[in-house]
Amino acid sequence: MHRQVIEHGGIPVGIAVPSNGRLRFIAVKFHVIDLDNRHFASVGELKAAIHDHLNPLAALAA
């Protein structure tokens, strides 16, 4: 695993860094700060969490 820039809607919102076999999210934009320092199993899981965080009504419809 390597550090990776995480984008949402084409805008960088943070980076994912390896941490004990998982990925730790470091937020660089205020609108995703609630996810800062959370750990995820994959980049896909992290991106889904960002999407759900920024679009709470979409998560309820699923």
GROMACS .gro file of N, CA and C in nm:
model
  186
    1MET      N    1   0.084  -0.118   0.000
    1MET     CA    2   0.000   0.000   0.000
    1MET      C    3   0.088   0.124   0.000
    2HIS      N    4   0.044   0.223  -0.072
    2HIS     CA    5   0.115   0.350  -0.080
    2HIS      C    6   0.019   0.462  -0.046
    3ARG      N    7   0.074   0.578  -0.015
    3ARG     CA    8  -0.011   0.695   0.004
    3ARG      C    9  -0.084   0.725  -0.126
    4GLN      N   10  -0.207   0.771  -0.111
    4GLN     CA   11  -0.286   0.798  -0.230
    4GLN      C   12  -0.373   0.920  -0.207
    5VAL      N   13  -0.376   1.010  -0.304
    5VAL     CA   14  -0.465   1.125  -0.299
    5VAL      C   15  -0.607   1.074  -0.322
    6ILE      N   16  -0.699   1.124  -0.241
    6ILE     CA   17  -0.840   1.086  -0.254
    6ILE      C   18  -0.916   1.208  -0.304
    7GLU      N   19  -0.989   1.189  -0.414
    7GLU     CA   20  -1.067   1.296  -0.473
    7GLU      C   21  -1.215   1.265  -0.464
    8HIS      N   22  -1.294   1.371  -0.459
    8HIS     CA   23  -1.439   1.358  -0.468
    8HIS      C   24  -1.486   1.466  -0.565
    9GLY      N   25  -1.552   1.425  -0.670
    9GLY     CA   26  -1.597   1.520  -0.772
    9GLY      C   27  -1.482   1.592  -0.839
   10GLY      N   28  -1.367   1.524  -0.852
   10GLY     CA   29  -1.251   1.583  -0.917
   10GLY      C   30  -1.170   1.677  -0.829
   11ILE      N   31  -1.207   1.690  -0.702
   11ILE     CA   32  -1.136   1.778  -0.609
   11ILE      C   33  -1.066   1.695  -0.503
   12PRO      N   34  -0.937   1.714  -0.483
   12PRO     CA   35  -0.868   1.641  -0.376
   12PRO      C   36  -0.927   1.680  -0.240
   13VAL      N   37  -0.966   1.580  -0.161
   13VAL     CA   38  -1.026   1.606  -0.029
   13VAL      C   39  -0.941   1.550   0.084
   14GLY      N   40  -0.840   1.469   0.050
   14GLY     CA   41  -0.754   1.413   0.154
   14GLY      C   42  -0.658   1.312   0.095
   15ILE      N   43  -0.588   1.243   0.185
   15ILE     CA   44  -0.500   1.136   0.143
   15ILE      C   45  -0.527   1.013   0.228
   16ALA      N   46  -0.499   0.898   0.170
   16ALA     CA   47  -0.508   0.771   0.242
   16ALA      C   48  -0.366   0.722   0.263
   17VAL      N   49  -0.333   0.689   0.388
   17VAL     CA   50  -0.199   0.640   0.418
   17VAL      C   51  -0.210   0.504   0.485
   18PRO      N   52  -0.117   0.413   0.454
   18PRO     CA   53  -0.120   0.282   0.518
   18PRO      C   54  -0.105   0.294   0.670
   19SER      N   55  -0.183   0.212   0.742
   19SER     CA   56  -0.177   0.213   0.888
   19SER      C   57  -0.223   0.078   0.940
   20ASN      N   58  -0.129  -0.004   0.984
   20ASN     CA   59  -0.160  -0.136   1.041
   20ASN      C   60  -0.246  -0.222   0.948
   21GLY      N   61  -0.211  -0.227   0.821
   21GLY     CA   62  -0.283  -0.310   0.726
   21GLY      C   63  -0.413  -0.250   0.676
   22ARG      N   64  -0.443  -0.129   0.716
   22ARG     CA   65  -0.564  -0.060   0.670
   22ARG      C   66  -0.522   0.075   0.612
   23LEU      N   67  -0.618   0.157   0.577
   23LEU     CA   68  -0.589   0.290   0.526
   23LEU      C   69  -0.646   0.394   0.622
   24ARG      N   70  -0.561   0.487   0.663
   24ARG     CA   71  -0.607   0.597   0.748
   24ARG      C   72  -0.629   0.718   0.659
   25PHE      N   73  -0.743   0.782   0.676
   25PHE     CA   74  -0.778   0.898   0.595
   25PHE      C   75  -0.733   1.024   0.666
   26ILE      N   76  -0.662   1.109   0.594
   26ILE     CA   77  -0.623   1.240   0.645
   26ILE      C   78  -0.693   1.344   0.559
   27ALA      N   79  -0.790   1.412   0.618
   27ALA     CA   80  -0.870   1.510   0.545
   27ALA      C   81  -0.791   1.638   0.524
   28VAL      N   82  -0.807   1.697   0.405
   28VAL     CA   83  -0.746   1.826   0.376
   28VAL      C   84  -0.852   1.931   0.339
   29LYS      N   85  -0.977   1.890   0.335
   29LYS     CA   86  -1.088   1.982   0.309
   29LYS      C   87  -1.184   1.976   0.427
   30PHE      N   88  -1.235   2.092   0.465
   30PHE     CA   89  -1.320   2.101   0.584
   30PHE      C   90  -1.446   2.016   0.573
   31HIS      N   91  -1.506   2.006   0.455
   31HIS     CA   92  -1.634   1.935   0.444
   31HIS      C   93  -1.623   1.784   0.465
   32VAL      N   94  -1.501   1.730   0.475
   32VAL     CA   95  -1.485   1.587   0.508
   32VAL      C   96  -1.408   1.567   0.638
   33ILE      N   97  -1.392   1.673   0.716
   33ILE     CA   98  -1.313   1.666   0.839
   33ILE      C   99  -1.368   1.564   0.939
   34ASP      N  100  -1.497   1.536   0.935
   34ASP     CA  101  -1.555   1.435   1.026
   34ASP      C  102  -1.500   1.295   0.999
   35LEU      N  103  -1.444   1.272   0.883
   35LEU     CA  104  -1.388   1.141   0.849
   35LEU      C  105  -1.238   1.134   0.877
   36ASP      N  106  -1.179   1.246   0.920
   36ASP     CA  107  -1.036   1.252   0.946
   36ASP      C  108  -0.993   1.148   1.049
   37ASN      N  109  -0.883   1.081   1.020
   37ASN     CA  110  -0.822   0.978   1.107
   37ASN      C  111  -0.902   0.849   1.118
   38ARG      N  112  -1.009   0.833   1.042
   38ARG     CA  113  -1.080   0.705   1.041
   38ARG      C  114  -1.004   0.606   0.955
   39HIS      N  115  -1.019   0.479   0.987
   39HIS     CA  116  -0.951   0.372   0.914
   39HIS      C  117  -1.050   0.298   0.825
   40PHE      N  118  -1.002   0.259   0.707
   40PHE     CA  119  -1.085   0.191   0.608
   40PHE      C  120  -1.009   0.071   0.552
   41ALA      N  121  -1.083  -0.030   0.510
   41ALA     CA  122  -1.023  -0.151   0.455
   41ALA      C  123  -0.970  -0.131   0.314
   42SER      N  124  -1.031  -0.038   0.240
   42SER     CA  125  -0.991  -0.017   0.101
   42SER      C  126  -1.023   0.127   0.058
   43VAL      N  127  -0.966   0.166  -0.054
   43VAL     CA  128  -0.996   0.298  -0.110
   43VAL      C  129  -1.144   0.305  -0.149
   44GLY      N  130  -1.197   0.195  -0.199
   44GLY     CA  131  -1.339   0.193  -0.235
   44GLY      C  132  -1.428   0.219  -0.115
   45GLU      N  133  -1.395   0.157  -0.002
   45GLU     CA  134  -1.473   0.179   0.120
   45GLU      C  135  -1.461   0.326   0.165
   46LEU      N  136  -1.343   0.381   0.155
   46LEU     CA  137  -1.321   0.521   0.192
   46LEU      C  138  -1.401   0.615   0.102
   47LYS      N  139  -1.397   0.591  -0.028
   47LYS     CA  140  -1.472   0.677  -0.121
   47LYS      C  141  -1.622   0.665  -0.099
   48ALA      N  142  -1.669   0.545  -0.065
   48ALA     CA  143  -1.811   0.527  -0.035
   48ALA      C  144  -1.849   0.605   0.092
   49ALA      N  145  -1.761   0.605   0.191
   49ALA     CA  146  -1.787   0.679   0.315
   49ALA      C  147  -1.792   0.829   0.287
   50ILE      N  148  -1.703   0.878   0.201
   50ILE     CA  149  -1.706   1.020   0.165
   50ILE      C  150  -1.835   1.053   0.093
   51HIS      N  151  -1.872   0.969  -0.002
   51HIS     CA  152  -1.997   0.992  -0.076
   51HIS      C  153  -2.116   0.995   0.019
   52ASP      N  154  -2.124   0.898   0.109
   52ASP     CA  155  -2.235   0.893   0.204
   52ASP      C  156  -2.234   1.014   0.298
   53HIS      N  157  -2.117   1.058   0.338
   53HIS     CA  158  -2.104   1.173   0.427
   53HIS      C  159  -2.152   1.301   0.360
   54LEU      N  160  -2.118   1.316   0.232
   54LEU     CA  161  -2.153   1.437   0.160
   54LEU      C  162  -2.293   1.433   0.099
   55ASN      N  163  -2.352   1.315   0.088
   55ASN     CA  164  -2.485   1.297   0.030
   55ASN      C  165  -2.570   1.211   0.123
   56PRO      N  166  -2.605   1.261   0.241
   56PRO     CA  167  -2.674   1.176   0.340
   56PRO      C  168  -2.808   1.122   0.291
   57LEU      N  169  -2.878   1.191   0.205
   57LEU     CA  170  -3.006   1.142   0.155
   57LEU      C  171  -2.988   1.022   0.063
   58ALA      N  172  -2.877   1.019  -0.011
   58ALA     CA  173  -2.850   0.904  -0.099
   58ALA      C  174  -2.828   0.779  -0.016
   59ALA      N  175  -2.765   0.790   0.099
   59ALA     CA  176  -2.741   0.675   0.186
   59ALA      C  177  -2.873   0.621   0.241
   60LEU      N  178  -2.968   0.709   0.269
   60LEU     CA  179  -3.097   0.664   0.322
   60LEU      C  180  -3.181   0.593   0.216
   61ALA      N  181  -3.164   0.631   0.091
   61ALA     CA  182  -3.243   0.572  -0.018
   61ALA      C  183  -3.196   0.433  -0.054
   62ALA      N  184  -3.074   0.399  -0.019
   62ALA     CA  185  -3.017   0.269  -0.058
   62ALA      C  186  -3.074   0.155   0.022
   0.00000   0.00000   0.00000
